């Protein structure tokens, strides 16, 4: 039997990694929510930070989204979006994150009268500081809210064109069931025409057919969640053959009832079937862990071997939208991290 010496308990947490499925609005910790509510004189339906945490009990995706969108009401000024993003980056930096591709939901804010520019300028400024001060590279992915109309999505894309160089891709999120990817064919066609890289949430609560549509209609380069692909053998074949990454979020899936427990999550089965699986935090302020915490929790519950963990970290860089030479540099750094003498295995 192989054992490990000197393997620190934080191996999974500290592994160099990329985060590819992270909603910036989902990083709003209750403490910052209170601070912004005070700064902006926005009333909150909670008496205290503890009260907020106690309210975070969800039965499904919609029950979460209702609370999550309500929390966003404290975000009003450019500095608020900066503070939100900077807080995420500092936490991520402490958990091995070297590159982050971050979702933002402009419609959540523009529909409340907050200008698109306020949102993107605050996030972008923090990402630039993250690059300079924390050595975290990043990309920004604009998500369309799928419970809203296809026309509203097209208008959002038009507003974004002024900031085209700050955005790497487009995504699709919010209430999945009843809002298939095909509803957004035209806006994804347009986004691809201007060089934005498409991803989409599919197969979180929705059926495998939505994953097929994300691939065939939207030409998604990654599937966000995608865990319901396990119900369709032909789809698994397509994902393996096409090396289509899945950005899996195990803590989120348990909190939203997609799997009853972390032990019953299918992450390890999908990984061992040859899918390009990555591990991500989704909305860490709501689901109880940032990406390093998520690696650790999944490693303990499933359990995952050290080789599984290294594969997941490697996949995170390979599945990113980084140029090839930057991927290679991250993969080399990962290898050096794993090969540290203090982390060597014994037989
Ligand atoms: N928006 C934020 N988190 C989400 C999730 N897990 N699924 C769909 N939309 C989301
Ligand atoms: Zn998500």
PDB file of C-alpha atoms and ligand atoms in Angstrom, residues 23 61 64-65 68 173-174 201 204 225 252 256 282-283, ligand 1:
ATOM      1  CA  UNK A  23     -20.476  34.062  -9.696  1.00  0.00           C
ATOM      2  CA  UNK A  61     -32.068  26.374  -7.127  1.00  0.00           C
ATOM      3  CA  UNK A  64     -31.468  30.064  -3.419  1.00  0.00           C
ATOM      4  CA  UNK A  65     -31.831  32.508  -6.324  1.00  0.00           C
ATOM      5  CA  UNK A  68     -29.236  35.692  -3.754  1.00  0.00           C
ATOM      6  CA  UNK A 173     -27.379  31.197 -15.643  1.00  0.00           C
ATOM      7  CA  UNK A 174     -30.376  31.581 -13.273  1.00  0.00           C
ATOM      8  CA  UNK A 201     -25.111  26.287 -17.163  1.00  0.00           C
ATOM      9  CA  UNK A 204     -27.694  21.243 -12.954  1.00  0.00           C
ATOM     10  CA  UNK A 225     -22.411  21.895 -13.712  1.00  0.00           C
ATOM     11  CA  UNK A 252     -23.456  23.968  -4.361  1.00  0.00           C
ATOM     12  CA  UNK A 256     -29.405  22.999  -3.609  1.00  0.00           C
ATOM     13  CA  UNK A 282     -20.181  28.566  -7.641  1.00  0.00           C
ATOM     14  CA  UNK A 283     -21.450  30.932  -4.895  1.00  0.00           C
TER      15      UNK A 283
HETATM   16  N1  LIG B   1     -26.571  31.908 -10.417  1.00  0.00           N
HETATM   17  C1  LIG B   1     -25.767  31.836  -9.354  1.00  0.00           C
HETATM   18  N2  LIG B   1     -25.565  30.563  -9.011  1.00  0.00           N
HETATM   19  C2  LIG B   1     -26.251  29.804  -9.905  1.00  0.00           C
HETATM   20  C3  LIG B   1     -26.417  28.416 -10.090  1.00  0.00           C
HETATM   21  N3  LIG B   1     -25.852  27.511  -9.294  1.00  0.00           N
HETATM   22  N4  LIG B   1     -27.213  28.003 -11.093  1.00  0.00           N
HETATM   23  C4  LIG B   1     -27.800  28.887 -11.888  1.00  0.00           C
HETATM   24  N5  LIG B   1     -27.668  30.199 -11.776  1.00  0.00           N
HETATM   25  C5  LIG B   1     -26.892  30.668 -10.792  1.00  0.00           C
END
